[in-house]
XYZ file of C-alpha atoms in Angstrom:
270
model
C -64.019 75.327 217.016
C -65.664 77.727 214.687
C -64.998 77.607 211.113
C -65.395 80.273 208.263
C -66.305 78.897 204.931
C -65.744 80.582 201.594
C -65.897 78.909 198.106
C -63.852 75.737 198.197
C -61.511 76.407 201.248
C -62.173 76.402 204.730
C -60.283 78.550 207.350
C -60.500 77.571 210.942
C -59.809 79.877 214.137
C -58.885 78.919 217.314
C -60.258 79.522 220.513
C -58.355 82.896 220.740
C -59.798 84.154 217.334
C -56.573 83.616 215.567
C -57.059 82.394 211.826
C -55.167 79.062 211.202
C -54.025 78.200 207.464
C -56.679 77.606 205.275
C -57.548 73.882 204.598
C -58.493 73.132 200.878
C -61.469 70.472 200.597
C -61.144 68.030 197.931
C -64.263 67.815 195.663
C -63.051 64.297 194.288
C -65.289 61.702 195.486
C -63.629 58.949 196.912
C -62.859 56.057 194.459
C -62.594 58.625 191.261
C -58.719 58.527 191.210
C -59.008 54.441 191.123
C -61.483 54.950 188.265
C -59.092 56.907 186.407
C -56.032 54.516 186.809
C -58.350 51.895 185.588
C -59.153 53.799 182.647
C -55.222 54.337 182.016
C -54.577 50.556 182.684
C -57.732 49.747 180.606
C -56.197 51.779 177.866
C -52.898 50.021 177.938
C -54.683 47.015 178.143
C -56.487 47.370 174.821
C -53.128 48.347 172.944
C -52.234 44.966 173.814
C -55.397 43.434 172.733
C -55.227 45.067 169.454
C -51.797 43.430 168.448
C -52.324 40.900 165.478
C -51.931 37.191 166.616
C -48.991 35.345 165.077
C -49.466 33.398 161.685
C -50.416 29.787 162.103
C -47.642 27.579 160.855
C -48.512 26.001 157.299
C -49.300 22.659 157.240
C -46.690 20.081 156.110
C -47.212 19.127 152.076
C -49.460 15.972 151.543
C -47.687 12.667 151.046
C -48.047 11.215 147.581
C -45.941 7.928 147.712
C -43.814 6.569 150.334
C -41.774 3.324 151.048
C -43.734 0.268 150.153
C -45.999 1.702 147.810
C -46.399 0.120 144.260
C -48.281 0.935 140.931
C -47.974 3.128 137.916
C -47.209 6.326 139.470
C -44.428 4.749 141.243
C -43.113 3.742 137.979
C -43.550 7.119 136.606
C -41.561 8.670 139.489
C -38.543 6.184 138.897
C -38.601 6.863 135.138
C -38.445 10.639 135.852
C -35.735 10.210 138.419
C -33.742 8.314 135.842
C -33.997 11.118 133.171
C -32.215 13.665 135.574
C -29.677 10.648 136.748
C -30.966 10.312 140.360
C -32.032 6.741 139.823
C -29.804 4.082 137.713
C -32.012 1.134 138.115
C -34.849 0.145 135.931
C -38.236 1.245 136.827
C -39.815 -1.661 138.703
C -43.069 0.037 139.911
C -42.397 -0.677 143.631
C -40.951 1.924 146.038
C -37.959 0.512 147.721
C -34.893 1.476 149.521
C -33.264 2.726 146.234
C -36.107 4.728 145.158
C -36.090 6.533 148.654
C -32.641 7.289 148.502
C -32.954 8.871 145.041
C -35.823 11.165 146.203
C -33.804 12.098 149.267
C -31.029 13.253 147.127
C -33.153 15.204 144.795
C -34.863 17.042 147.639
C -31.522 17.762 149.598
C -30.216 19.170 146.400
C -33.299 21.596 146.254
C -33.238 22.596 149.483
C -36.268 20.455 150.664
C -36.603 18.069 153.567
C -34.630 15.042 152.984
C -37.196 12.700 153.846
C -37.135 10.371 151.063
C -41.114 10.433 150.834
C -42.477 11.792 147.698
C -44.891 14.820 148.817
C -46.788 17.352 146.723
C -43.740 19.958 146.761
C -41.089 17.273 145.792
C -43.466 16.071 142.707
C -44.114 19.388 141.461
C -40.393 20.147 141.430
C -39.686 16.856 139.571
C -42.409 17.593 136.864
C -40.923 21.069 136.209
C -37.485 19.307 135.352
C -38.378 16.120 133.609
C -40.866 15.104 130.664
C -43.699 12.681 130.670
C -41.781 9.160 130.274
C -42.408 7.249 127.089
C -43.751 3.621 127.375
C -40.073 2.240 126.861
C -38.817 4.523 129.616
C -41.226 3.092 131.976
C -40.553 -0.439 131.030
C -36.846 -0.032 130.356
C -36.034 -3.188 132.537
C -38.612 -4.987 130.706
C -42.157 -6.290 131.171
C -44.071 -4.190 128.899
C -47.493 -5.638 128.413
C -47.624 -7.152 125.152
C -50.036 -5.682 122.050
C -53.026 -7.415 120.919
C -51.815 -10.222 118.499
C -51.990 -9.692 115.247
C -54.445 -11.878 113.302
C -52.135 -13.608 111.371
C -50.791 -15.043 114.913
C -53.860 -16.876 115.689
C -53.560 -19.892 113.737
C -50.693 -22.558 113.948
C -47.487 -22.081 115.589
C -45.985 -18.394 115.433
C -43.432 -16.379 116.586
C -45.673 -13.401 117.052
C -43.251 -10.195 117.143
C -44.974 -6.599 117.833
C -42.850 -3.608 117.357
C -45.410 -1.400 119.134
C -44.841 -3.245 122.382
C -41.590 -4.766 121.678
C -42.496 -7.987 122.751
C -42.331 -11.491 121.158
C -45.015 -13.845 122.167
C -44.768 -17.466 121.292
C -48.189 -18.813 120.227
C -49.708 -22.175 119.222
C -53.118 -22.180 118.056
C -54.225 -18.633 119.268
C -52.671 -19.444 122.913
C -49.731 -17.646 124.186
C -47.068 -19.743 125.499
C -44.266 -17.489 126.507
C -43.490 -13.602 126.135
C -40.301 -11.788 126.154
C -38.685 -8.463 125.616
C -37.065 -7.758 122.153
C -35.433 -4.708 120.348
C -35.064 -4.385 116.682
C -32.693 -2.708 114.229
C -32.093 0.950 113.951
C -33.579 3.271 111.212
C -30.577 2.655 108.903
C -30.889 -1.099 109.420
C -34.532 -1.671 110.308
C -36.201 -5.347 110.735
C -38.423 -6.074 108.000
C -41.988 -6.216 108.580
C -44.071 -9.126 107.050
C -45.074 -12.934 107.471
C -42.025 -15.169 107.268
C -40.912 -18.721 108.484
C -37.851 -19.970 110.213
C -35.662 -21.862 107.751
C -32.642 -22.211 109.793
C -31.485 -22.587 113.405
C -28.185 -22.210 114.605
C -27.213 -22.389 118.458
C -23.987 -21.197 118.518
C -23.910 -18.782 115.673
C -21.360 -16.144 114.803
C -22.100 -13.253 112.247
C -19.672 -13.295 109.559
C -20.743 -9.877 108.708
C -20.226 -8.038 112.194
C -18.235 -10.827 113.993
C -20.378 -11.067 116.728
C -22.098 -13.685 118.778
C -25.788 -14.695 117.778
C -26.566 -17.640 120.153
C -30.091 -19.333 119.615
C -30.299 -17.804 116.247
C -33.432 -18.681 114.274
C -33.494 -17.011 110.753
C -36.667 -16.084 109.110
C -35.587 -13.449 106.359
C -32.168 -13.330 104.852
C -29.547 -12.593 107.366
C -32.370 -11.600 110.170
C -32.739 -13.733 112.796
C -34.281 -13.903 116.195
C -31.308 -14.627 118.743
C -30.076 -13.976 122.102
C -28.266 -10.626 122.746
C -25.633 -9.865 125.576
C -25.604 -6.214 124.786
C -29.261 -5.823 124.938
C -29.227 -7.605 128.276
C -26.506 -5.143 129.434
C -28.027 -1.856 128.186
C -31.342 -2.209 127.278
C -32.966 -0.367 124.918
C -30.101 2.359 124.569
C -29.018 0.326 121.488
C -30.414 -1.247 118.593
C -29.321 -4.471 116.594
C -28.371 -4.613 112.893
C -32.033 -5.647 111.748
C -32.241 -8.874 113.898
C -34.770 -9.406 116.505
C -32.765 -9.275 119.973
C -33.991 -11.031 122.878
C -32.392 -10.157 126.342
C -33.572 -13.061 128.661
C -31.456 -15.988 127.661
C -33.450 -18.620 129.672
C -36.699 -17.790 127.649
C -35.014 -17.848 124.393
C -33.236 -21.131 125.142
C -36.723 -22.559 126.138
C -38.148 -21.216 122.799
C -35.314 -22.393 120.560
C -36.100 -25.820 122.127
C -39.696 -25.601 121.184
C -39.365 -23.845 117.713
C -38.825 -25.980 114.475
C -37.852 -24.955 110.670
C -41.281 -24.118 109.255
C -42.883 -22.240 112.020
C -44.344 -18.803 111.001
C -43.069 -15.632 112.031
C -45.165 -12.581 111.960
C -43.442 -9.231 112.529
C -46.112 -6.221 112.874
C -46.338 -2.670 113.956
């Protein structure tokens, strides 16, 4: 079979010399189409590869305090929760069930996970809603560390009463025998400062002026005395006396009453 070639087409003739329909000869090399397809496919693939990856989840907030913890920061946490009425117990310095329940309630109210654990986010929320607790808020249930004894308390038998720490320390020859929480009169009926002595003891005393019980009363200045107060035992530092030195631990003042004698020194200092 003979063929006439012109340009990029070839025209075949048969044995009789008649022309056959022209046949186009492809100039594309084998595999070029595959490469074009690869390029298109690669282009699509590059689009997908250019998408931004999903943001990594934020790490959970750091835990600061949890059940079983104890110490000054736990006491501060409890005092702050008391300020906004989430905890009604006095600060103890120990992170127990009641503290965890209070934290859980505080968290739920503010849309935080109700874990009962104090983390950095919970703590910052609480700081923003409360003030720094005073010493008496931190120790509203008692246990305030006593102040350094006044020099007048270091000799003899002395009821050493500090207004700064709100404590009474029974001292004999400079040694502390016992310490108890006390409260004083209000600004209108202040407890007198100074050095006095016990001049009268009255186990079942009742005030004729205020008609209130003053058990284990030990008078040291006019009508002012050291005595047990059921109101102090019930309400803590939310109240005040009419000038007397109130003690809220009945067992401790009963022991003190049994030891103190008329003539023993009383020192009240700031």
